[in-house]
Coordinates of C-alpha atoms and ligand atoms in Angstrom, one line a residue:
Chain A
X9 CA 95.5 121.2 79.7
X10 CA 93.0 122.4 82.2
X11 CA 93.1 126.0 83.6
X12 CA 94.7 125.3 86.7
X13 CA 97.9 123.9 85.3
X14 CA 98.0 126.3 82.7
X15 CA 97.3 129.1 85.5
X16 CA 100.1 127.7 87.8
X17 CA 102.9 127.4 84.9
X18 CA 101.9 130.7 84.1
X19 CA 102.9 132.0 87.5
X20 CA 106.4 129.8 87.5
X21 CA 107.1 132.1 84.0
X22 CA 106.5 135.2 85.9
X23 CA 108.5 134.4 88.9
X24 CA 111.1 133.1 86.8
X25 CA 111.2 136.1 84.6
X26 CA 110.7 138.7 87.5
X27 CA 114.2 136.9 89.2
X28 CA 116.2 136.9 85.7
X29 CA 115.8 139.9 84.1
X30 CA 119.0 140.2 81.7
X31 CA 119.6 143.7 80.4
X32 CA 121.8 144.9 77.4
X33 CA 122.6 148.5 77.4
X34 CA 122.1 150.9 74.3
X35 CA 122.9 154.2 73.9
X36 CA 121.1 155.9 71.4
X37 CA 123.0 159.2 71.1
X38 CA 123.3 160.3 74.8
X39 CA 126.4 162.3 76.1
X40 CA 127.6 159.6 78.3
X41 CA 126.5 161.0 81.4
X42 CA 123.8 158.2 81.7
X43 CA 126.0 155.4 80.4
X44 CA 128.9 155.6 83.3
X45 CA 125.6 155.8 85.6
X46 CA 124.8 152.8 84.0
X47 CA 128.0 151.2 84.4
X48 CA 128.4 152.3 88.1
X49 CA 125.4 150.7 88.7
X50 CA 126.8 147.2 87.5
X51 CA 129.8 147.5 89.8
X52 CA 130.0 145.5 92.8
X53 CA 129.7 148.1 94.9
X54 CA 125.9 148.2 94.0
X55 CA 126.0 144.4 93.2
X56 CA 122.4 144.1 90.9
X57 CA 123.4 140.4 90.5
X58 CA 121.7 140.4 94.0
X59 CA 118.4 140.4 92.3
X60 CA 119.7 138.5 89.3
X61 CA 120.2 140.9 87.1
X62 CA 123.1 140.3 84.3
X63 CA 124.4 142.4 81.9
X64 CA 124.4 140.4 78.5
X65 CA 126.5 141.1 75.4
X66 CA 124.1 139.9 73.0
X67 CA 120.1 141.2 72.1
X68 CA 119.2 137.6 71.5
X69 CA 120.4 136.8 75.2
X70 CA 118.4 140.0 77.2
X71 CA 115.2 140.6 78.2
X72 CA 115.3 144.3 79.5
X73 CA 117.0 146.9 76.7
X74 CA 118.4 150.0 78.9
X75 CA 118.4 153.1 76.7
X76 CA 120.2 156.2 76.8
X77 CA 119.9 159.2 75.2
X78 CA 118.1 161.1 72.6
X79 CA 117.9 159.1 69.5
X80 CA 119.9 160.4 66.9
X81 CA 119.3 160.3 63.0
X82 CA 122.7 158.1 63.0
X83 CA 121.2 155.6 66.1
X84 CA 117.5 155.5 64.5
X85 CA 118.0 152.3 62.9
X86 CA 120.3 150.6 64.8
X87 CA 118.1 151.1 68.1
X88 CA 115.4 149.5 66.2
X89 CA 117.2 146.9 64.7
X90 CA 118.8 145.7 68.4
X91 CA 115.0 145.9 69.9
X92 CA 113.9 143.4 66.9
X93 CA 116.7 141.5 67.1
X94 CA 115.5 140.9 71.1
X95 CA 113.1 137.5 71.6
X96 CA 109.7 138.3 73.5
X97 CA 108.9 138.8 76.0
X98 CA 111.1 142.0 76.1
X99 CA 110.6 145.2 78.2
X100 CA 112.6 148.4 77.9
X101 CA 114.0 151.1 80.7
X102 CA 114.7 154.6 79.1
X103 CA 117.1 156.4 81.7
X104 CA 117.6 159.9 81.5
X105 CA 116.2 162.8 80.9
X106 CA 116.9 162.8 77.0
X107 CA 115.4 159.5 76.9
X108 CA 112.2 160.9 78.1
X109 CA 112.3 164.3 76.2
X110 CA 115.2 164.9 74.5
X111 CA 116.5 167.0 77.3
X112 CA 119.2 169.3 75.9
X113 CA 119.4 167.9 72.6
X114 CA 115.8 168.9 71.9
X115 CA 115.7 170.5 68.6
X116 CA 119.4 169.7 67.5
X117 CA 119.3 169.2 63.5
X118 CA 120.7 165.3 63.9
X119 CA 118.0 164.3 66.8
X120 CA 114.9 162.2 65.7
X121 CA 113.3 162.6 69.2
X122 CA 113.3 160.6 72.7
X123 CA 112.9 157.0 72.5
X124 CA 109.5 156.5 73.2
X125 CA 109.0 158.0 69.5
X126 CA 110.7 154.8 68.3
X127 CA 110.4 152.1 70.2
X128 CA 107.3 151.2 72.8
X129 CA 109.1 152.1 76.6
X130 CA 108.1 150.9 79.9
X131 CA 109.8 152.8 82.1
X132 CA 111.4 155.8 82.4
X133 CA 113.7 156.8 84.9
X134 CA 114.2 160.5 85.0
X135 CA 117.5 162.5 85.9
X136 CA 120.7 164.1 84.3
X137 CA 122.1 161.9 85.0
X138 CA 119.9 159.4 87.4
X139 CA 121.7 158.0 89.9
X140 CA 122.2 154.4 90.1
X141 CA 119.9 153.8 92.8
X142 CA 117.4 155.3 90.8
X143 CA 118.3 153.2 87.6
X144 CA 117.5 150.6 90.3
X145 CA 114.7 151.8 91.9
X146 CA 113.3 151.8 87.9
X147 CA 113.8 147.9 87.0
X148 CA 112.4 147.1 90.2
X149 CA 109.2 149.0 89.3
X150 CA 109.6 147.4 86.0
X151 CA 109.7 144.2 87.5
X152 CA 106.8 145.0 90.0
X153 CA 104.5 146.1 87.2
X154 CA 105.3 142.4 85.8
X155 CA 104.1 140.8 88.8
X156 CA 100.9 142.0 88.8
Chain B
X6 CA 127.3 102.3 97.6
X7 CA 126.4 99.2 96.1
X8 CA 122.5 100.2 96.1
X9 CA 120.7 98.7 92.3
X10 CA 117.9 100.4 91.5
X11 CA 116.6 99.8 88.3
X12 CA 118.1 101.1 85.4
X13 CA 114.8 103.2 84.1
X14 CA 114.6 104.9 87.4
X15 CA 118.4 105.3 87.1
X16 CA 118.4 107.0 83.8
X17 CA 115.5 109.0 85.0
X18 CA 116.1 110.5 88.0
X19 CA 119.0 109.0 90.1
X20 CA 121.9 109.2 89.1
X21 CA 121.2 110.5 85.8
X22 CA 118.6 112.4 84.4
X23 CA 117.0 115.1 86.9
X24 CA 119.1 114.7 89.9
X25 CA 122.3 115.5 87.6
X26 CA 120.8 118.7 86.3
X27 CA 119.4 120.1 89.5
X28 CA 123.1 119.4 90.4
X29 CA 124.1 121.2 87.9
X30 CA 122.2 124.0 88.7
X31 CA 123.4 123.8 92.2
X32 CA 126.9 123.5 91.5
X33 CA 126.7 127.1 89.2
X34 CA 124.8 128.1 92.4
X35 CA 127.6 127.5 94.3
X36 CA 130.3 128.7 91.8
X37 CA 129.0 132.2 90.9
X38 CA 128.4 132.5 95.0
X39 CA 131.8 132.2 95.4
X40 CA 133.0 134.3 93.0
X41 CA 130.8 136.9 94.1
X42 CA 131.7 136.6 97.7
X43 CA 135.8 136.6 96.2
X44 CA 134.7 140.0 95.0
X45 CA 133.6 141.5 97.6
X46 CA 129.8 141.2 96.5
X47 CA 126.3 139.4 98.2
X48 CA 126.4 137.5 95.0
X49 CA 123.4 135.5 93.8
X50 CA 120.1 134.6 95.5
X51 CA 119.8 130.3 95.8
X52 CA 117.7 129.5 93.2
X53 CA 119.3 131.9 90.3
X54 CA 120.3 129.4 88.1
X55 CA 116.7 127.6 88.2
X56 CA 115.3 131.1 87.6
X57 CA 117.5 131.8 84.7
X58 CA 116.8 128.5 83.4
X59 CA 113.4 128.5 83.2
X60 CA 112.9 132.3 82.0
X61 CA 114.9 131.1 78.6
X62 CA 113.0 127.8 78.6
X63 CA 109.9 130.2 78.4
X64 CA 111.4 132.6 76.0
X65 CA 110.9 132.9 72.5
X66 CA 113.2 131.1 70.5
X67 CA 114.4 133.4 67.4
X68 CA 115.9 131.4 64.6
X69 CA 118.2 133.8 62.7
X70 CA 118.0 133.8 58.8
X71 CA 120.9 132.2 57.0
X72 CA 121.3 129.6 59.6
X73 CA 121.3 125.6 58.7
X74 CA 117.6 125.3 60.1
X75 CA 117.6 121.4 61.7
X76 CA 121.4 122.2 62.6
X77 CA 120.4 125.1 64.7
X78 CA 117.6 123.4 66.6
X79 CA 119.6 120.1 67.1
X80 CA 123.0 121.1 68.4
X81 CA 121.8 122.0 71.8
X82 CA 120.2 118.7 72.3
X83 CA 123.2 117.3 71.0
X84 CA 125.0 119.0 73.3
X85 CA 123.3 118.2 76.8
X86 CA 122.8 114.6 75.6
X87 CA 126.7 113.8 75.1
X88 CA 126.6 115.6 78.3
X89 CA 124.1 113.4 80.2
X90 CA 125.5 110.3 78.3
X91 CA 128.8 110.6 79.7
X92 CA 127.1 111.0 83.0
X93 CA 126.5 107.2 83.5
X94 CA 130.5 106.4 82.9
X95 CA 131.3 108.2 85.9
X96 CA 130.9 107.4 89.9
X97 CA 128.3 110.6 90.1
X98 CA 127.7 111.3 94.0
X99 CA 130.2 108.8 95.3
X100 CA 127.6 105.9 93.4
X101 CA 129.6 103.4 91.1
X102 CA 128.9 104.3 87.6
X103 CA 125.9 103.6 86.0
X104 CA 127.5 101.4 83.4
X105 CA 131.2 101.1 82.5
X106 CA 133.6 98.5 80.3
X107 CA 137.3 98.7 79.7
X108 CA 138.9 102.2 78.4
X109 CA 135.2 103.8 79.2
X110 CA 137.6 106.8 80.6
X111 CA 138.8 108.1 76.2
X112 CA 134.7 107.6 75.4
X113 CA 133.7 110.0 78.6
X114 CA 136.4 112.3 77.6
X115 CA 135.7 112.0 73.8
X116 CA 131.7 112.8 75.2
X117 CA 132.8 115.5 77.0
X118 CA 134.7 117.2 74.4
X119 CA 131.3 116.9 72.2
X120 CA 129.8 120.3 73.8
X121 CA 133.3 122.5 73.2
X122 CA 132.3 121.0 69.4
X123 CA 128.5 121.4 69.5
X124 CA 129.5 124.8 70.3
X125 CA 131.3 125.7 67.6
X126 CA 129.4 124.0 64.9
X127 CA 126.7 126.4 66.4
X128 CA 128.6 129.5 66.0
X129 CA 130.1 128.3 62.5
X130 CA 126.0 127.7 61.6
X131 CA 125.3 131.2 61.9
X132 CA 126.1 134.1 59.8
X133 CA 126.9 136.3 62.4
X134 CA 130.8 137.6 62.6
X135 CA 130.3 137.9 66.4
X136 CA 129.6 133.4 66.2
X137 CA 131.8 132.8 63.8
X138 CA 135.0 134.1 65.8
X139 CA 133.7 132.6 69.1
X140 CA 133.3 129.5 67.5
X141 CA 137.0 129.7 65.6
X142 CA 138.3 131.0 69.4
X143 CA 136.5 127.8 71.2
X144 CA 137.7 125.4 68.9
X145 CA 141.1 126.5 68.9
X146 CA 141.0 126.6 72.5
X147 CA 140.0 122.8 72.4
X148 CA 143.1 122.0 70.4
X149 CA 145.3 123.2 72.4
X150 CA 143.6 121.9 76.3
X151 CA 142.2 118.6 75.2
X152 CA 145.3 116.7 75.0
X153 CA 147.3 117.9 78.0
X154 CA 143.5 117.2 80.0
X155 CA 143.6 113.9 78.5
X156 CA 147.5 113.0 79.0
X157 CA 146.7 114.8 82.6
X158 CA 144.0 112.1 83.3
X159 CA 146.0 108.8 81.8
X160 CA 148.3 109.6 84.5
X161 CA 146.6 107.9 86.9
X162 CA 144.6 105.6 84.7
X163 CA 148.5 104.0 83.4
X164 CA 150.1 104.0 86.8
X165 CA 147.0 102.1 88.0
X166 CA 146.9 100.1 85.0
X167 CA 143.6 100.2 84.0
X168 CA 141.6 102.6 81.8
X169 CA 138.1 101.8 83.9
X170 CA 137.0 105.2 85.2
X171 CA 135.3 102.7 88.1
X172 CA 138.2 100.7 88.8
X173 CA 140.7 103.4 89.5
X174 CA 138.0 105.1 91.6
X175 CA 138.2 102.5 94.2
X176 CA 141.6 102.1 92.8
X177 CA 142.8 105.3 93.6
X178 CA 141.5 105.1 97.1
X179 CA 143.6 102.4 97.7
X180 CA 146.5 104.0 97.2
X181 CA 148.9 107.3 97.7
X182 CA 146.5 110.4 96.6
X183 CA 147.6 110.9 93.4
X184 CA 147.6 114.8 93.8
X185 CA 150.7 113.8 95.1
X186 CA 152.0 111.0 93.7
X187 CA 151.1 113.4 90.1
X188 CA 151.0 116.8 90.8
X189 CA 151.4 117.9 88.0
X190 CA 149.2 116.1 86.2
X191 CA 146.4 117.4 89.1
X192 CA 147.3 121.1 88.0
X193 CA 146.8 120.7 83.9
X194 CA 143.5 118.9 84.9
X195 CA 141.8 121.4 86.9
X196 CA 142.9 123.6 84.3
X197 CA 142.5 121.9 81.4
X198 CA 138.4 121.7 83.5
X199 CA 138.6 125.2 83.2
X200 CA 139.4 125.8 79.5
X201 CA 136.6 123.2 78.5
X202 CA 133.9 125.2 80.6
X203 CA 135.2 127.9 79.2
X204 CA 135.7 129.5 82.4
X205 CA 137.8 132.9 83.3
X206 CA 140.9 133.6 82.5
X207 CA 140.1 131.1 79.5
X208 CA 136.8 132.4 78.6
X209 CA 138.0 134.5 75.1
X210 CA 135.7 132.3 72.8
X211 CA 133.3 134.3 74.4
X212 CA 134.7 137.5 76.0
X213 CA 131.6 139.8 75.6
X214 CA 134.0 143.0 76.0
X215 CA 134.9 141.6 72.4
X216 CA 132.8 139.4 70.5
X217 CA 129.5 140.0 71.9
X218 CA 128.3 136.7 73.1
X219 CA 130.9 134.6 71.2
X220 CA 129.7 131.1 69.5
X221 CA 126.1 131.6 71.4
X222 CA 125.4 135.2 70.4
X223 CA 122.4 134.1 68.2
X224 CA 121.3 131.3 69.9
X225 CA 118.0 132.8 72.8
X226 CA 115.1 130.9 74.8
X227 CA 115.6 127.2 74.3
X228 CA 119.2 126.9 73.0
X229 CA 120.7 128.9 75.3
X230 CA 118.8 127.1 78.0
X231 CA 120.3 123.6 77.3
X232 CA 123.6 125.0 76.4
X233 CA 123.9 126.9 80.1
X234 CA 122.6 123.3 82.3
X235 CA 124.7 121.4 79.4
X236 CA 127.8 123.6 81.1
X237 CA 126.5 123.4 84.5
X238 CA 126.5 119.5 84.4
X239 CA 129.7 119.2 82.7
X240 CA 131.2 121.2 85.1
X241 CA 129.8 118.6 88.1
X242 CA 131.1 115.7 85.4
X243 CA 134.2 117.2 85.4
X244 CA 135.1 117.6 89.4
X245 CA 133.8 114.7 89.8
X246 CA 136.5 112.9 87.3
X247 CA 139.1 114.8 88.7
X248 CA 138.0 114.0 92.7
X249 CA 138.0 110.6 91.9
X250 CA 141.1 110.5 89.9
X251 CA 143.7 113.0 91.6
X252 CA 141.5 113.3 95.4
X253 CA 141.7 109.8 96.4
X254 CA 138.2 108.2 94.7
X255 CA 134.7 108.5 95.6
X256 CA 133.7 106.5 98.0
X257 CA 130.4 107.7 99.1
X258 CA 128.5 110.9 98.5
X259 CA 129.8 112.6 101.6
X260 CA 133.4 111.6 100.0
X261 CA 131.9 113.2 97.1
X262 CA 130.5 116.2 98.3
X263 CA 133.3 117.5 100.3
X264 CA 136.1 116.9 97.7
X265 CA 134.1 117.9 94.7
X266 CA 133.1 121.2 96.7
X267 CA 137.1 121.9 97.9
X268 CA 138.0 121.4 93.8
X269 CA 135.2 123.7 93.4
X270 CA 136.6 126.2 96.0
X271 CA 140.0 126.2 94.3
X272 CA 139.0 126.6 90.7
X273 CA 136.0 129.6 91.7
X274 CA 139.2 131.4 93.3
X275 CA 141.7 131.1 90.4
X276 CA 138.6 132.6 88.1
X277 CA 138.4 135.8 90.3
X278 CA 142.1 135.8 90.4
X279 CA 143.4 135.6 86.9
X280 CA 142.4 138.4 84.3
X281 CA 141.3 136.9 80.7
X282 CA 143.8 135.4 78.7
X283 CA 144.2 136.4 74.7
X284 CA 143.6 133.2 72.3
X285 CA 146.9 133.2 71.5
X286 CA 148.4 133.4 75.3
X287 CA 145.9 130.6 75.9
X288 CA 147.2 128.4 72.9
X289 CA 150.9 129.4 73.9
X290 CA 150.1 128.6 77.5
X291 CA 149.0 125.1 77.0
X292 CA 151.4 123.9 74.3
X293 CA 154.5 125.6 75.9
X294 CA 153.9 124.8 79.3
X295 CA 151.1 122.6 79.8
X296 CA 151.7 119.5 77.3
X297 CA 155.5 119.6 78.4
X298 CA 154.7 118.9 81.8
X299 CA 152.0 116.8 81.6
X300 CA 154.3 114.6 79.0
X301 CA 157.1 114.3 81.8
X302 CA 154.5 114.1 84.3
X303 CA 153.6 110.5 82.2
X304 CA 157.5 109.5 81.0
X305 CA 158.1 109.7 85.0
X306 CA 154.9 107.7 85.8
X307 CA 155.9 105.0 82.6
X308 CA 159.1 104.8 84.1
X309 CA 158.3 104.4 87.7
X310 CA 156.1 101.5 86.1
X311 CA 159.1 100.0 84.8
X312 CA 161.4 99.8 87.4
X313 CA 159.0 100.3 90.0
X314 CA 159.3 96.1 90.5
X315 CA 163.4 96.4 90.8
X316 CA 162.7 99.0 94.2
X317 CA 160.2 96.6 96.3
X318 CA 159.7 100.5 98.5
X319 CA 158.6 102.7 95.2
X320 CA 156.1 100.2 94.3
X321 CA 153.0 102.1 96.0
X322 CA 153.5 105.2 95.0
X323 CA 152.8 104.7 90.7
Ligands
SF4_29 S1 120.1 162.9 80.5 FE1 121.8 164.2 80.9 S2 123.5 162.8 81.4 FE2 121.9 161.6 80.4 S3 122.4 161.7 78.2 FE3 121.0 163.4 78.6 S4 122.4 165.1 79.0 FE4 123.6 163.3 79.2

C-alpha cells in the first residue's frame, strides 16, 4: 500500500477510536467514594453516551479501564489480570486521589501502592472524590492526547 | 419498483451487500436515539454506530485459550452471512426481493434464527462461565420465541394462501391491513423481533448487571464487530418482514421507510418502558401467553378460511 492510503486509514482508526471509547470500571481497593462518582457520571443526567462513551461489562469489549482506588494486596492480581485480559489498543483513567498516591490508605499493611505502580496510567484525574465533570473533563484529555 | 439491475451489482451494493449494512448502522442510529430521547437524554451523535464499528474492526482480536480455534474465528462470519443471505428473500426498501420461490418465508426465518444459534455456539465455545450462561439463556430464549414468531408470521402467509414472502407483500396490500384483520398475531411478532435481537426487557442472555457480557463476553475487535452490524441488519430484516406482512406490504421505499420507522418507534418505546425480564419470566411469558394466542390467532384465521366461501361478506377480511 503506498503511504498515503496507509496515512488516511490511519486517521479513520483514530477518529473512530477517539468517538468510541468504551470504558469498564475497576476498583482496585477504593472506599467507594470514587465509584458512585463514577456511576453518577454514567447517569443520564450527565449523558456521556453523548460523546459515545459506553460502559461495557466485559475487558475483552473496553478500550478505556477506569480505576479506583489504592491497589490492595487482595486487588493486585486481579487488576492486572482484567488490564491483560483488555485487546490493544487500551488506555487507562486513574480517578482519585488514591489512585494517584494512595491518598489515605498510604501506608496501610494491605495496600501495594497507587496504580501507576502496577499498571502503565494515562491519566489521572485528581480529587476525593472528583466530580463527574472532572472524571469527564479527564477522558476528554485522554481522548485529546490521542488525537494528536 | 420493478427496476433489474444486475444481480452482481445487486449482491454488492444494492439491495444487498453495503447498502443493507449502512442500513443497519442507521437503523441502531435511529433506535438508540430514541431511546435516549425516551430517557430524557441527547443520546448519540449520527454516525456512532459507524464509529463503534470501525474502532473494533481495528482492534485487536484476542483469541482466548481453551476455545475451538476455527470455531471461534468462523461463527461471526457465519453469523452476518445467514444474516445477509436472508436479505435477498425479502422486499428490502420497498424493492421486490432479490430472489424468492415458494415457502422462501420458513428458509428466511430458519436464516434468521441462525445468529440467536451462531451465538450461542460462540458462548458454548469458550470456557468462560460468564459465555456459557449467556449462551444457555439465548438459546433458551430461542425456544421459547421462535415458534409463536413463526406461527405469528403464517398468519398472514395461510390466510393469503401463499408462503412467498413476495407474493403476500403485494398481497397484503391488496387487502384489509392485517394488523387488523390479526392483531394478535402483529403483537407476538414485534415481540417475538424483540426477543430475537435480544432487545430489553428480553435482553437476560446478556444482562451485563449479571453475566458480564453474556454469550459475547470473550469475543473483542473483529467478532464483536460482525456480530453488532449482524444485529443491526437483522433488526432492518426483521421490520421489514413484519411492515410488509402486518402494515399493509411494501410498495415502494417511501412505503418502506415510513412504516419500518413507525414499527421502529413502537418497539424503541416498549424497550425504555419495560424493565428486564428473568429467563424464566421470559420462557413463562411466551409459552403461557404468547403461543396460546398466536395458536387461536391461526385456528380463527384456518377457520375463517373455511367457511369464509359460505359468507360471500367475510371473504376479504382472511
Ligand atoms: S480518592 Fe477519596 S473517595 Fe476516592 S477512593 Fe480514595 S478516599 Fe475514597
Amino acid at each position: 500500500m503506498t503511504t498515503p492510503m496507509v496515512g488516511v486509514i490511519e486517521k479513520v482508526k483514530t477518529w473512530a477510536r477517539v468517538n468510541s471509547p468504551w470504558v469498564i470500571h475497576f476498583n482496585s481497593g477504593s472506599c467507594n467514594g470514587c465509584d458512585i462518582e463514577i456511576l453518577a457520571t454514567l447517569t443520564p443526567r450527565y449523558d456521556v453516551e453523548r460523546f459515545g462513551i459506553k460502559l461495557q461489562g466485559s475487558p475483552r469489549h473496553a478500550d478505556v479501564l477506569i480505576c479506583t482506588g489504592p491497589v490492595t494486596l487482595q486487588a493486585r492480581d486481579r487488576l492486572v489480570r482484567v488490564y491483560e485480559q483488555m485487546p490493544e489498543p487500551k488506555f487507562v483513567v486513574a480517578v482519585g486521589s488514591c489512585g494517584i498516591s494512595s491518598g489515605v490508605f498510604q501506608g496501610c499493611y494491605n495496600v501495594v501502592g497507587n496504580i501507576g505502580d502496577v499498571i502503565p496510567v494515562n491519566v489521572y484525574v485528581p480529587g476525593c472524590p472528583p466530580r463527574p465533570e472532572a472524571i469527564i473533563y479527564g477522558v476528554v484529555q485522554l481522548l485529546k492526547s490521542l488525537q494528536n | 419498483m420493478n427496476l433489474s439491475l444486475s444481480p452482481l451489482v445487486e449482491l454488492l451494493f444494492f439491495p444487498g451487500g453495503l447498502v443493507l449494512l449502512a442500513s443497519g448502522l442507521v437503523y441502531e442510529f435511529v433506535d438508540r436515539k430514541l431511546v435516549a430521547r425516551f430517557q430524557n437524554r441527547i443520546g448519540p451523535r449520527w454516525f456512532q454506530p459507524l464509529a463503534d464499528v470501525i474502532k473494533l474492526l481495528a482492534k485487536e482480536e484476542v483469541i482466548p485459550a481453551g476455545v475451538v480455534k476455527g470455531l471461534f474465528i468462523f461463527l461471526p462470519i457465519v453469523a452476518l452471512t445467514s444474516i445477509l443471505t436472508a436479505a435477498l428473500y425479502v422486499p428490502m426498501f420497498g424493492l421486490k426481493p432479490a430472489f424468492s420461490f415458494p415457502g422462501d418465508l420458513v428458509v428466511t426465518v430458519y436464516l434468521l434464527s441462525l445468529m440467536t444459534l451462531c451465538i450461542g455456539l460462540a458462548g458454548a465455545n469458550t470456557e468462560d462461565r460468564f459465555s456459557l450462561v449467556g449462551a444457555t439463556r439465548a438459546l433458551t430464549q430461542m425456544f421459547s420465541y421462535e415458534a409463536p414468531f413463526l406461527l405469528a408470521l403464517l398468519g398472514p402467509a395461510i390466510a393469503l394462501g401463499t408462503w412467498n414472502i413476495g407474493q403476500i407483500n403485494s398481497a397484503a396490500g391488496n387487502n384489509l391491513w392485517f394488523i387488523i384483520a390479526q392483531p394478535f398475531g402483529f403483537i407476538a411478532a414485534v415481540i417475538g423481533l424483540m426477543g430475537k435481537l435480544e432487545l430489553p426487557p428480553f435482553d437476560a442472555p446478556e444482562a451485563e448487571t449479571e453475566i458480564v457480557a453474556g454469550a459475547l463476553t470473550e469475543y473483542s475487535g473483529r467478532g464483536l464487530a460482525l456480530f453488532r452490524i449482524g444485529r443491526d441488519v437483522e433488526l432492518v430484516i426483521g421490520l421489514t418482514l413484519i411492515a410488509s406482512f402486518y402494515l399493509g406490504g411494501l410498495a415502494n421505499p417511501l412505503d418502506f421507510l415510513w412504516k419500518t420507522l413507525i414499527l421502529l418507534l413502537v418497539t424503541a418505546a416498549l424497550q425504555s418502558l419495560f424493565a428486564r425480564l428473568r429467563i424464566d419470566q421470559t420462557v413463562g411469558l411466551w409459552w403461557r401467553i404468547g403461543s396460546i394466542m398466536v395458536l387461536l390467532q391461526l385456528l380463527a384465521v384456518v377457520v375463517g378460511r373455511l367457511i369464509a366461501p359460505l359468507i360471500p361478506f367475510l371473504s376479504s377480511g382472511g
